[in-house]
XYZ file of C-alpha atoms in Angstrom:
737
model
C -4.357 33.949 -6.911
C -1.602 36.553 -7.318
C -2.882 38.336 -4.225
C -1.508 35.631 -1.977
C 1.988 36.998 -2.521
C 1.277 39.632 0.079
C -0.171 37.396 2.779
C 1.570 37.111 6.125
C 5.007 38.509 5.241
C 6.994 38.676 8.461
C 9.478 41.404 9.129
C 13.170 40.604 8.470
C 13.900 41.312 12.124
C 11.408 38.733 13.309
C 12.657 36.151 10.830
C 16.265 36.625 11.787
C 15.443 36.383 15.480
C 13.412 33.183 15.067
C 15.882 31.352 12.868
C 18.374 28.938 14.402
C 21.975 29.973 14.881
C 23.324 27.097 12.774
C 22.183 25.458 9.583
C 20.968 22.944 8.605
C 18.383 22.515 11.321
C 15.581 20.338 9.985
C 16.105 16.673 9.081
C 19.868 17.183 9.256
C 21.548 19.266 11.920
C 24.855 21.115 12.021
C 26.358 18.812 14.721
C 25.405 15.774 12.633
C 27.125 17.266 9.597
C 30.391 17.408 11.542
C 30.137 13.684 12.242
C 29.053 12.955 8.664
C 32.171 14.703 7.327
C 34.305 12.379 9.401
C 32.319 9.371 8.216
C 32.810 10.077 4.501
C 36.568 9.848 5.104
C 36.186 6.273 6.348
C 35.698 3.370 3.898
C 32.196 1.949 4.176
C 28.621 2.270 2.964
C 28.271 5.914 3.840
C 31.434 6.862 1.988
C 30.357 4.912 -1.096
C 26.937 6.576 -1.065
C 28.565 9.989 -0.731
C 30.970 9.336 -3.596
C 28.189 8.118 -5.879
C 25.892 11.022 -5.054
C 28.662 13.603 -5.403
C 29.620 12.246 -8.823
C 26.002 12.395 -9.941
C 25.556 15.926 -8.630
C 28.785 17.048 -10.312
C 27.545 15.681 -13.623
C 24.140 17.321 -13.357
C 25.136 20.777 -12.150
C 27.526 21.059 -15.096
C 24.511 21.009 -17.430
C 22.585 24.169 -18.339
C 19.988 25.156 -15.756
C 16.374 24.834 -16.889
C 13.394 26.512 -15.225
C 10.752 26.323 -17.962
C 7.218 27.665 -18.020
C 5.045 24.721 -16.880
C 2.920 23.169 -19.610
C 2.831 19.395 -18.936
C 0.945 17.122 -16.578
C 2.619 14.312 -14.626
C 5.405 12.645 -16.604
C 5.634 15.436 -19.171
C 8.882 17.252 -19.935
C 8.338 20.415 -17.890
C 6.808 18.454 -15.002
C 9.875 16.224 -14.817
C 12.314 19.142 -15.084
C 10.774 20.914 -12.097
C 10.526 17.684 -10.100
C 14.161 16.823 -10.813
C 15.279 20.369 -10.034
C 13.971 20.041 -6.482
C 15.797 16.760 -5.967
C 18.994 18.143 -7.481
C 18.902 21.260 -5.311
C 18.483 19.053 -2.257
C 21.329 16.733 -3.274
C 23.629 19.649 -4.104
C 22.892 21.282 -0.748
C 23.815 18.068 1.068
C 27.089 17.830 -0.859
C 27.795 21.458 0.041
C 27.364 20.646 3.724
C 29.667 17.620 3.474
C 32.407 19.277 1.414
C 32.123 22.955 2.258
C 32.587 23.735 -1.441
C 30.499 26.820 -2.171
C 29.911 25.934 -5.829
C 27.184 23.553 -4.692
C 25.519 26.212 -2.561
C 25.797 28.702 -5.403
C 24.076 26.246 -7.723
C 21.117 26.106 -5.308
C 21.173 29.899 -4.947
C 21.153 30.474 -8.702
C 18.405 27.926 -9.324
C 16.185 29.429 -6.638
C 16.819 32.914 -7.996
C 15.517 31.736 -11.365
C 12.428 30.299 -9.689
C 11.948 33.562 -7.787
C 11.728 35.359 -11.134
C 9.424 32.787 -12.745
C 6.930 31.936 -10.026
C 5.224 35.344 -9.576
C 4.368 35.316 -13.307
C 2.603 31.934 -13.266
C -1.157 31.457 -13.443
C -2.767 28.197 -12.425
C -1.305 25.257 -14.325
C -2.808 24.759 -17.818
C -3.215 20.997 -17.288
C -4.998 21.323 -13.961
C -7.914 19.011 -13.216
C -11.299 20.056 -11.914
C -11.646 17.659 -9.021
C -12.942 17.961 -5.472
C -9.745 16.430 -4.036
C -7.068 17.361 -6.544
C -6.395 21.099 -6.395
C -4.457 22.900 -9.067
C -0.840 23.905 -8.746
C 1.166 26.534 -10.559
C 4.510 24.846 -11.144
C 2.705 21.506 -11.416
C -0.673 20.284 -12.619
C -1.718 19.521 -9.029
C -0.597 21.257 -5.889
C 0.391 17.903 -4.385
C 3.486 18.032 -6.587
C 4.043 21.652 -5.560
C 4.081 20.501 -1.931
C 6.581 17.733 -2.679
C 8.754 20.265 -4.523
C 8.765 22.580 -1.522
C 9.548 19.785 0.961
C 12.818 19.116 -0.881
C 13.527 22.745 -1.757
C 13.157 24.144 1.750
C 15.651 21.580 3.041
C 18.059 22.648 0.313
C 17.599 26.307 1.219
C 18.084 25.565 4.910
C 21.408 23.879 4.113
C 22.836 26.677 1.934
C 21.684 29.657 4.028
C 25.166 30.245 5.536
C 26.594 31.386 2.171
C 23.731 33.640 1.092
C 23.829 37.425 1.348
C 20.840 39.280 2.771
C 19.695 40.478 -0.655
C 19.886 36.971 -2.071
C 17.875 35.623 0.836
C 15.221 38.287 0.404
C 14.862 37.632 -3.314
C 14.530 33.874 -2.845
C 12.241 34.032 0.155
C 9.919 36.730 -1.186
C 9.971 35.508 -4.774
C 9.509 31.747 -4.379
C 9.546 30.235 -0.869
C 6.915 32.443 0.768
C 4.619 32.528 -2.279
C 4.626 28.735 -2.618
C 4.016 28.204 1.094
C 1.151 30.690 1.077
C -0.283 29.242 -2.117
C -0.352 25.794 -0.485
C -1.976 27.053 2.720
C -4.046 30.216 2.387
C -4.370 29.824 -1.368
C -5.540 26.172 -1.197
C -7.457 25.831 2.074
C -9.550 22.862 0.957
C -6.487 20.723 0.309
C -4.517 22.076 3.260
C -7.224 21.282 5.821
C -8.522 17.982 4.513
C -7.624 14.586 5.969
C -5.749 13.149 3.013
C -2.210 12.447 1.816
C -2.269 15.632 -0.305
C -2.723 17.605 2.895
C 0.067 15.663 4.602
C 2.501 16.896 1.989
C 1.094 20.440 2.124
C 1.291 20.768 5.899
C 4.792 19.293 5.915
C 5.965 21.744 3.268
C 4.415 24.771 4.967
C 5.484 23.755 8.472
C 9.107 23.143 7.498
C 9.181 26.415 5.582
C 7.816 28.124 8.675
C 10.675 26.740 10.749
C 13.316 27.899 8.266
C 11.845 31.350 7.619
C 10.986 32.016 11.246
C 7.220 32.017 10.607
C 5.920 30.533 13.831
C 2.320 31.064 12.733
C 2.870 28.843 9.700
C 4.168 26.062 11.918
C 1.082 26.265 14.121
C -1.220 26.230 11.093
C 0.636 23.250 9.675
C 0.206 21.395 12.956
C -3.394 22.367 13.743
C -5.028 23.588 10.503
C -5.598 27.007 8.980
C -7.664 28.229 11.932
C -5.381 26.430 14.414
C -8.426 24.711 15.940
C -7.040 21.208 15.541
C -9.821 20.218 13.130
C -7.210 19.974 10.406
C -3.449 19.910 10.217
C -0.611 17.426 10.592
C -1.543 16.157 14.060
C -5.185 15.587 13.086
C -3.960 13.554 10.139
C -1.896 11.418 12.495
C -5.085 10.920 14.518
C -7.420 10.118 11.622
C -5.414 8.485 8.838
C -3.759 5.753 10.898
C -5.305 3.022 12.972
C -3.868 2.298 16.434
C -1.725 -0.377 14.705
C -0.198 2.129 12.303
C -2.252 0.975 9.313
C -2.914 3.776 6.829
C -6.479 3.778 5.583
C -5.629 3.995 1.865
C -3.548 0.802 1.973
C 0.174 -0.065 1.787
C 0.958 1.705 -1.498
C -0.311 5.060 -0.282
C 0.994 4.341 3.203
C 4.413 4.205 1.577
C 3.780 7.469 -0.292
C 2.368 9.343 2.692
C 5.114 8.062 4.973
C 7.787 10.425 3.661
C 6.089 13.685 4.667
C 5.005 12.186 7.981
C 8.511 11.084 8.974
C 10.231 14.123 7.446
C 8.103 16.675 9.262
C 8.265 14.609 12.439
C 12.056 14.647 12.269
C 12.019 18.424 11.742
C 9.659 18.856 14.697
C 11.921 16.677 16.841
C 14.907 18.805 15.797
C 13.279 22.185 16.358
C 10.854 21.399 19.188
C 11.954 18.231 20.992
C 9.649 19.133 23.869
C 6.701 18.086 21.674
C 7.983 14.474 21.803
C 6.486 13.886 18.375
C 7.725 10.301 18.121
C 5.759 9.489 21.276
C 2.599 11.143 19.972
C -0.440 8.855 19.989
C 1.477 5.962 21.498
C 4.297 6.235 18.982
C 2.066 6.156 15.918
C 4.768 7.328 13.495
C 7.151 4.556 14.485
C 4.290 2.046 14.330
C 3.445 3.268 10.846
C 7.004 2.689 9.665
C 6.978 -0.859 11.008
C 3.538 -1.584 9.559
C 4.667 -0.376 6.137
C 7.446 -2.962 6.239
C 5.085 -5.677 7.450
C 2.713 -5.097 4.531
C 5.159 -6.469 1.990
C 6.286 -9.773 0.539
C 9.593 -10.407 -1.195
C 10.299 -6.654 -0.926
C 7.070 -5.585 -2.720
C 4.025 -4.043 -1.048
C 0.687 -5.848 -1.067
C -1.085 -4.136 -4.005
C -4.547 -3.572 -2.575
C -6.549 -0.489 -3.604
C -4.891 1.951 -6.013
C -1.389 0.495 -6.057
C 1.475 0.420 -8.542
C 2.676 -3.144 -8.140
C 6.384 -2.436 -8.675
C 6.737 -0.406 -5.470
C 8.466 -1.980 -2.516
C 10.539 -1.497 0.607
C 13.499 -0.030 -1.297
C 11.568 3.134 -2.181
C 13.076 6.352 -0.839
C 10.075 6.893 1.436
C 10.729 3.732 3.417
C 14.505 4.023 3.228
C 14.087 7.387 4.944
C 11.534 5.979 7.392
C 13.742 3.050 8.374
C 16.707 5.370 8.944
C 14.684 7.715 11.141
C 13.126 4.807 13.060
C 16.505 3.175 13.639
C 17.916 6.421 15.003
C 14.938 6.754 17.315
C 14.833 3.153 18.554
C 18.135 1.388 17.862
C 16.131 -1.655 16.750
C 18.631 -3.991 15.087
C 15.829 -5.648 13.113
C 15.505 -2.429 11.142
C 19.105 -2.868 10.031
C 18.048 -6.153 8.447
C 15.433 -4.214 6.472
C 18.056 -1.630 5.540
C 20.317 -4.400 4.272
C 17.480 -5.625 2.032
C 16.918 -2.063 0.824
C 20.588 -1.923 -0.164
C 20.783 1.868 0.014
C 21.405 4.504 2.642
C 20.697 8.231 2.657
C 23.110 11.095 3.284
C 21.677 12.281 6.582
C 22.671 11.758 10.176
C 20.099 8.969 10.388
C 21.461 7.371 7.235
C 24.949 7.575 8.671
C 23.863 5.648 11.758
C 22.265 2.955 9.584
C 25.450 2.650 7.507
C 27.555 2.358 10.649
C 25.282 -0.345 12.039
C 25.411 -2.332 8.808
C 29.183 -1.982 8.508
C 29.518 -3.284 12.062
C 27.096 -6.166 11.274
C 24.803 -5.266 14.135
C 21.683 -6.269 12.198
C 19.358 -8.984 13.467
C 16.641 -10.771 11.479
C 13.494 -8.697 11.055
C 10.421 -10.704 12.011
C 7.515 -10.662 9.577
C 4.485 -11.521 11.686
C 1.057 -13.073 11.195
C -1.394 -10.555 12.592
C -4.355 -8.259 12.055
C -3.646 -4.643 11.158
C -6.783 -2.922 12.374
C -8.351 -0.230 10.220
C -10.009 3.021 11.271
C -8.832 5.752 13.614
C -10.142 3.777 16.589
C -9.243 0.382 15.145
C -12.884 -0.636 14.827
C -13.366 -0.598 11.040
C -12.223 -4.090 10.115
C -8.628 -4.783 9.274
C -6.054 -6.282 6.960
C -5.194 -9.833 8.008
C -1.780 -11.199 7.094
C -0.993 -14.878 7.634
C 2.556 -16.059 7.064
C 4.376 -19.338 6.770
C 7.945 -19.740 5.532
C 7.909 -18.505 1.896
C 4.135 -17.887 2.073
C 1.860 -14.935 2.754
C -1.937 -14.934 2.733
C -3.579 -11.483 2.732
C -7.255 -11.197 3.689
C -8.689 -7.762 3.001
C -11.432 -6.955 5.499
C -10.682 -3.236 5.634
C -12.716 -0.063 5.276
C -13.024 1.576 1.868
C -9.781 3.573 1.923
C -11.200 6.878 0.721
C -10.935 7.786 -2.972
C -8.059 5.381 -3.555
C -10.036 2.428 -2.199
C -11.482 -0.366 -4.314
C -14.904 -2.002 -4.009
C -13.658 -5.410 -2.917
C -14.691 -6.372 0.592
C -13.251 -9.707 1.785
C -10.840 -9.978 -1.128
C -7.697 -12.109 -0.767
C -4.202 -12.480 -2.230
C -1.679 -15.277 -1.901
C 2.103 -15.382 -2.295
C 4.377 -18.406 -2.279
C 7.989 -19.231 -3.102
C 8.770 -15.609 -3.910
C 5.884 -15.018 -6.329
C 2.337 -13.669 -6.490
C 0.001 -16.633 -7.002
C -3.523 -15.322 -6.362
C -3.256 -11.782 -7.619
C -4.821 -8.354 -7.463
C -4.769 -5.975 -10.425
C -3.804 -2.935 -8.375
C -4.138 0.406 -10.159
C -4.712 1.032 -13.864
C -2.029 3.633 -14.338
C 1.293 4.117 -16.075
C 2.805 6.408 -13.481
C 4.514 9.470 -15.005
C 4.423 7.967 -18.519
C 2.962 11.034 -20.148
C 1.942 9.189 -23.344
C -0.515 7.094 -21.333
C -3.156 9.612 -20.238
C -0.588 12.055 -18.928
C 0.731 9.525 -16.416
C -2.493 9.887 -14.436
C -4.906 7.157 -13.418
C -6.445 5.751 -16.583
C -10.229 5.882 -17.095
C -10.136 2.090 -16.727
C -8.993 2.522 -13.135
C -12.580 3.379 -12.228
C -14.357 1.290 -14.827
C -12.297 -1.875 -14.252
C -9.594 -1.886 -11.563
C -11.871 -0.417 -8.866
C -14.758 -2.738 -9.692
C -15.422 -5.869 -7.675
C -15.001 -8.348 -10.544
C -11.342 -7.267 -10.756
C -10.805 -8.868 -7.333
C -11.121 -12.223 -5.619
C -14.380 -11.765 -3.807
C -18.126 -12.174 -4.191
C -19.940 -10.426 -7.042
C -23.745 -10.430 -7.009
C -25.673 -9.993 -10.274
C -22.569 -8.601 -11.978
C -22.658 -5.476 -9.795
C -19.946 -3.988 -7.613
C -20.044 -3.661 -3.845
C -22.093 -0.658 -2.719
C -23.047 -0.020 -6.331
C -19.536 1.280 -6.920
C -20.438 4.487 -5.054
C -17.668 5.903 -2.900
C -19.840 7.842 -0.453
C -21.891 4.735 0.282
C -18.855 2.485 0.655
C -17.145 4.979 2.957
C -20.058 4.704 5.382
C -19.599 0.940 5.874
C -16.908 -1.544 6.750
C -16.656 -5.309 7.341
C -17.045 -6.844 10.763
C -13.871 -8.705 11.593
C -15.034 -11.692 13.629
C -11.746 -13.186 14.826
C -8.131 -13.995 14.113
C -6.076 -16.773 15.653
C -2.578 -18.101 15.129
C -1.591 -21.191 17.083
C -0.715 -24.857 16.675
C -0.121 -24.635 12.929
C -3.515 -23.077 12.176
C -3.918 -19.456 11.224
C -7.556 -18.528 10.753
C -9.698 -15.426 10.417
C -13.276 -14.604 9.474
C -15.179 -11.455 8.585
C -18.742 -10.555 7.659
C -20.260 -8.034 5.239
C -23.985 -7.386 5.371
C -24.465 -4.234 3.334
C -22.465 -4.528 0.104
C -25.636 -5.637 -1.743
C -29.267 -5.088 -0.699
C -30.639 -8.157 1.049
C -27.364 -10.096 0.770
C -24.878 -10.920 3.501
C -21.747 -13.016 3.277
C -19.157 -14.364 5.651
C -15.698 -15.447 4.601
C -13.369 -17.638 6.615
C -9.769 -17.987 5.501
C -7.246 -20.315 7.057
C -3.652 -21.300 6.525
C -3.041 -24.869 7.654
C 0.405 -26.328 8.265
C 1.088 -29.985 8.978
C 4.187 -32.141 8.581
C 2.173 -34.528 6.382
C 1.356 -31.749 3.908
C 3.888 -30.985 1.201
C 3.295 -27.278 1.729
C 0.916 -25.305 3.960
C -2.499 -25.026 2.327
C -5.157 -22.324 2.226
C -8.754 -23.101 3.175
C -11.371 -20.645 1.892
C -15.024 -20.777 2.963
C -17.371 -18.092 1.663
C -20.986 -18.452 2.748
C -23.744 -16.306 1.192
C -27.300 -15.688 2.395
C -29.876 -13.569 0.578
C -33.572 -12.832 0.689
C -34.139 -13.816 -2.949
C -32.426 -15.562 -5.852
C -29.285 -13.978 -7.266
C -26.432 -14.858 -9.568
C -23.259 -15.301 -7.522
C -19.792 -14.995 -9.063
C -16.542 -15.707 -7.255
C -13.489 -14.770 -9.355
C -9.979 -16.018 -8.754
C -7.197 -14.150 -10.553
C -4.136 -16.328 -10.928
C -0.573 -15.731 -12.091
C 0.820 -18.497 -14.223
C -0.190 -20.919 -16.958
C -3.266 -23.119 -16.862
C -2.208 -26.769 -16.772
C -5.381 -28.808 -16.419
C -8.913 -29.067 -15.115
C -10.890 -32.132 -14.089
C -13.809 -31.025 -16.262
C -14.252 -30.501 -19.995
C -13.806 -26.981 -21.377
C -15.959 -25.390 -24.042
C -13.277 -23.059 -25.356
C -13.781 -20.145 -27.752
C -11.196 -20.864 -30.449
C -12.516 -18.802 -33.374
C -13.955 -15.644 -31.847
C -14.297 -13.999 -28.456
C -17.079 -12.025 -26.814
C -17.096 -9.848 -23.670
C -18.479 -11.511 -20.576
C -20.753 -8.574 -19.737
C -21.578 -4.943 -20.422
C -20.739 -3.002 -17.267
C -19.050 -2.905 -13.845
C -15.780 -4.266 -15.241
C -17.331 -7.267 -16.996
C -17.134 -5.432 -20.319
C -13.325 -5.749 -20.256
C -13.297 -9.545 -19.849
C -13.043 -11.866 -22.826
C -14.925 -15.093 -22.135
C -12.338 -17.622 -23.293
C -13.947 -20.825 -22.047
C -16.863 -22.080 -20.006
C -17.586 -25.382 -18.299
C -19.894 -27.170 -15.936
C -18.056 -27.679 -12.665
C -17.153 -31.269 -11.912
C -19.123 -32.719 -9.045
C -18.557 -33.243 -6.229
C -15.032 -31.780 -6.500
C -13.989 -29.269 -9.132
C -10.253 -28.734 -9.653
C -8.181 -26.196 -11.598
C -4.379 -26.528 -11.723
C -1.900 -23.943 -12.961
C 1.887 -23.615 -13.010
C 3.018 -20.540 -11.161
C 5.691 -18.180 -12.431
C 7.910 -19.578 -9.661
C 7.842 -23.107 -11.129
C 5.451 -24.579 -8.543
C 2.023 -26.113 -9.241
C -1.165 -24.820 -7.600
C -4.560 -26.471 -7.512
C -7.784 -24.873 -6.368
C -10.167 -27.653 -5.330
C -13.758 -26.487 -4.820
C -16.825 -28.285 -3.561
C -19.226 -27.901 -6.493
C -22.574 -26.326 -5.660
C -25.601 -27.391 -7.765
C -25.469 -25.767 -11.195
C -22.022 -24.253 -10.652
C -20.238 -23.083 -13.799
C -16.593 -22.184 -14.345
C -15.869 -19.238 -16.653
C -12.316 -18.597 -17.836
C -11.596 -14.963 -18.653
C -8.814 -12.719 -19.878
C -8.673 -8.928 -19.707
C -8.664 -7.178 -23.073
C -12.202 -6.682 -24.376
C -13.361 -3.114 -25.101
C -9.815 -1.831 -24.614
C -8.919 -0.184 -27.936
C -5.846 1.582 -26.569
C -4.403 -1.474 -24.794
C -4.545 0.296 -21.448
C -5.062 -2.876 -19.384
C -2.785 -5.843 -18.799
C -3.952 -9.156 -20.284
C -4.349 -11.103 -17.041
C -6.237 -14.340 -16.471
C -8.939 -15.454 -14.072
C -11.621 -18.058 -13.651
C -15.006 -17.328 -12.142
C -17.026 -19.816 -10.127
C -20.606 -18.936 -11.024
C -23.803 -20.060 -9.323
C -26.540 -18.849 -11.716
C -29.487 -18.624 -9.323
C -29.587 -19.229 -5.584
C -30.586 -17.719 -2.270
C -27.878 -19.460 -0.328
C -24.477 -20.625 -1.438
C -21.259 -21.907 0.055
C -17.981 -21.706 -1.801
C -15.647 -24.139 -0.018
C -12.181 -24.395 -1.536
C -8.631 -25.496 -0.820
C -5.629 -23.903 -2.516
C -2.811 -26.407 -2.518
C 0.796 -25.676 -3.563
C 2.519 -28.820 -4.804
C 5.437 -30.137 -6.784
C 7.200 -28.151 -9.430
C 8.808 -27.992 -12.836
C 12.474 -27.271 -13.547
C 12.825 -26.186 -17.183
C 16.620 -26.547 -17.054
C 16.659 -30.190 -15.972
C 13.260 -30.797 -17.629
C 12.102 -32.474 -14.421
C 8.527 -32.370 -13.127
C 7.404 -33.594 -9.721
C 4.082 -33.947 -7.884
C 2.012 -32.261 -10.590
C -1.238 -33.748 -9.259
C -3.313 -32.507 -6.347
C -3.640 -34.700 -3.282
C -6.966 -33.230 -2.213
C -9.460 -36.086 -2.646
C -12.607 -34.907 -0.959
C -14.261 -31.798 0.421
C -17.575 -31.959 2.259
C -19.633 -29.229 3.862
C -22.503 -29.525 6.319
C -24.482 -26.610 7.677
C -26.528 -26.513 10.865
C -28.009 -23.032 11.119
C -25.028 -20.723 11.448
C -22.699 -23.593 12.351
C -20.552 -25.136 9.615
C -18.553 -28.326 9.397
C -15.983 -28.652 6.611
C -14.342 -32.014 5.986
C -11.057 -32.257 4.068
C -9.564 -35.562 2.940
C -6.200 -36.104 1.250
C -4.618 -38.924 -0.776
C -2.232 -39.616 2.122
C -5.166 -40.634 4.295
C -5.013 -37.469 6.370
C -8.425 -36.011 7.231
C -9.436 -32.795 8.937
C -12.752 -31.521 10.235
C -13.022 -27.757 10.625
C -15.945 -26.537 12.747
C -17.049 -22.896 12.542
C -19.432 -20.641 14.422
C -19.674 -17.362 12.508
C -23.118 -16.430 13.790
C -24.086 -12.861 14.638
C -25.277 -13.991 18.080
C -22.020 -15.659 19.059
C -21.568 -16.354 22.766
C -18.059 -17.554 23.680
C -19.431 -19.265 26.798
C -22.011 -21.261 24.901
C -21.249 -24.665 23.421
C -21.941 -24.952 19.690
C -23.013 -28.177 18.028
C -21.857 -29.015 14.498
C -23.427 -32.037 12.832
C -21.511 -34.028 10.267
C -22.523 -37.411 8.797
C -24.992 -38.038 11.603
C -22.599 -37.257 14.407
C -22.670 -34.212 16.709
C -19.434 -32.356 17.399
C -19.651 -29.960 20.353
C -17.142 -27.107 20.586
C -16.676 -23.764 22.274
C -15.283 -20.659 20.681
C -15.487 -19.590 17.083
C -13.773 -22.634 15.580
C -12.301 -26.031 16.183
C -10.023 -28.083 13.958
C -10.056 -31.815 14.499
C -7.540 -34.228 13.026
C -9.828 -37.189 12.516
C -8.602 -40.403 14.015
C -6.085 -38.616 16.197
C -6.202 -37.387 19.762
C -5.607 -33.761 18.915
C -7.648 -30.709 18.106
C -6.936 -27.057 17.581
C -9.416 -24.633 19.033
C -9.792 -20.892 19.388
C -12.088 -18.289 20.864
C -12.671 -14.791 19.617
C -9.451 -12.793 19.930
């Protein structure tokens, strides 16, 4: 690997000629710095941010400099020192630009000189993993972190260049900047040319370094791949990793993570080569991606599908940067509303414009929408459906696999209400950068539990995971999104999966129904299964809160516990209670962490059982959270229909000790099936009744009239669905959209 130090070294004359006349000239520009200096003299958000960051930088640069030999994986001492050094160099360089005080530039110079002496001596990292995606680094255990380090460091170097002598520049460039850039590109071609977030960081780091060092060839390779054919590189990633709606295939958590290199490099490209019109590329895909990242959140936190750390939200630096860049590009006042919620600005020209807009109160409410975010480069690989009502969000996951960070959970769902997660998803099994927990990496239980289907709220057949838990198989398939509609108080969507299990297909319809006579909007969930032979069907529901009551007797394990199963995630579940579902209507009520009651009312299929579980079995190191679920089990059937209503109601105030409306008002659920046509009848204690008619057939013809039969009466309708308020002269209908 040491041989890469000699690759592609450009002559000093070429570098000097290709470099810009003024620095910085990447994400920040010299003309912007002039305006930023004036802004820090004026009371406001930008000044406060500057003062806070300057005080922090002053405190840190007074400490002894540390550039240790790398020995630790993510979260370890040396890993964190090198990671923090990059951030500190960047922050110090910004303060230098704003103050003109050379001590900050000299700090960056001295730190980089130390790295220039260390880096040529380093072998591959001792904690490196042998993995087809994760390539080793030298400063860090994976070269992803090396790319992140260089993204920050090259911006710092760009900002302090005016104070460096030629010899200092040569030492830093030849000793650290060029070797790292070449290590990430020519030394790690598999990572550099793949379509993956690791490559996004690598191409961003190499491309920005190419701009600063005058290496035009590096910029072209970063944009188009090592051979400059366009089969790899930054632009190909923009083509392949995002759908036309700006949805990132790995899900919101990794969309957030990948967003920073995408927007940072795009801003640098716009600065250095505005003729490329990068923010217009692929119909403005970068700006769409920023907006979609915001949309895929509730109460400031991202929807935690796939490998996701559940504490991440819109106030992360990645999205703060993205919002600032998007606001500068568009002037959209709704983005200022998001920035106000983020409650932080960045010390760049874009951040300055956000601060000025907020100080002038130019923000307008950002609109969170109900919509489908299509998946796949062409938008034809399913999608993530988000349905919203005031205080509510229903997420229906009908997406593609999401590469290696995807979970095996087709047609999973999550539900949020009154500021809290109600129907939950585990997310990732990982203690990020906590070195004591498996080096801060993904825990083994991430694959053996969190990825498995039983860890989600979707159909499990014979205690196996979708696609046998095999990534290459799952990557080759995706759900068929049948329709989505949002009108007249009814939001509804349906999707089909026919290949998750051999000989089994299932269709799920999810709806959010609002009516003035309902205390809160309700969720209607209809999952219909067809198979060629008998199977055991399980439908888990993971809930956040405390179980209050059931309308059936529980056989609870009070003396000893046993795991529910032996594999595919079941081995981690304690079976805490079992019951025979009450017929015809089975009800489970819990009190959410937000103080509101929730009841899931389910039409009981013959032989249906209810199994109450808690995570914790076969977990000797306490790696998993002890979360609760109940599983609706049909022991043996060829066909099944899970028809349920999730109803928010009432609440409990522990301060006043007042409880209201603790009982469900759902009184009856009925389901009739005529071929592929379904009729679902809902009746409430208030006397309100609804009849939902569905046509989810594979041979759907929007021009043909469907006939649903219920209690001896035929109900004709066109389109995919029709909602009838019984006894009233109104109906809500919709065709495929």
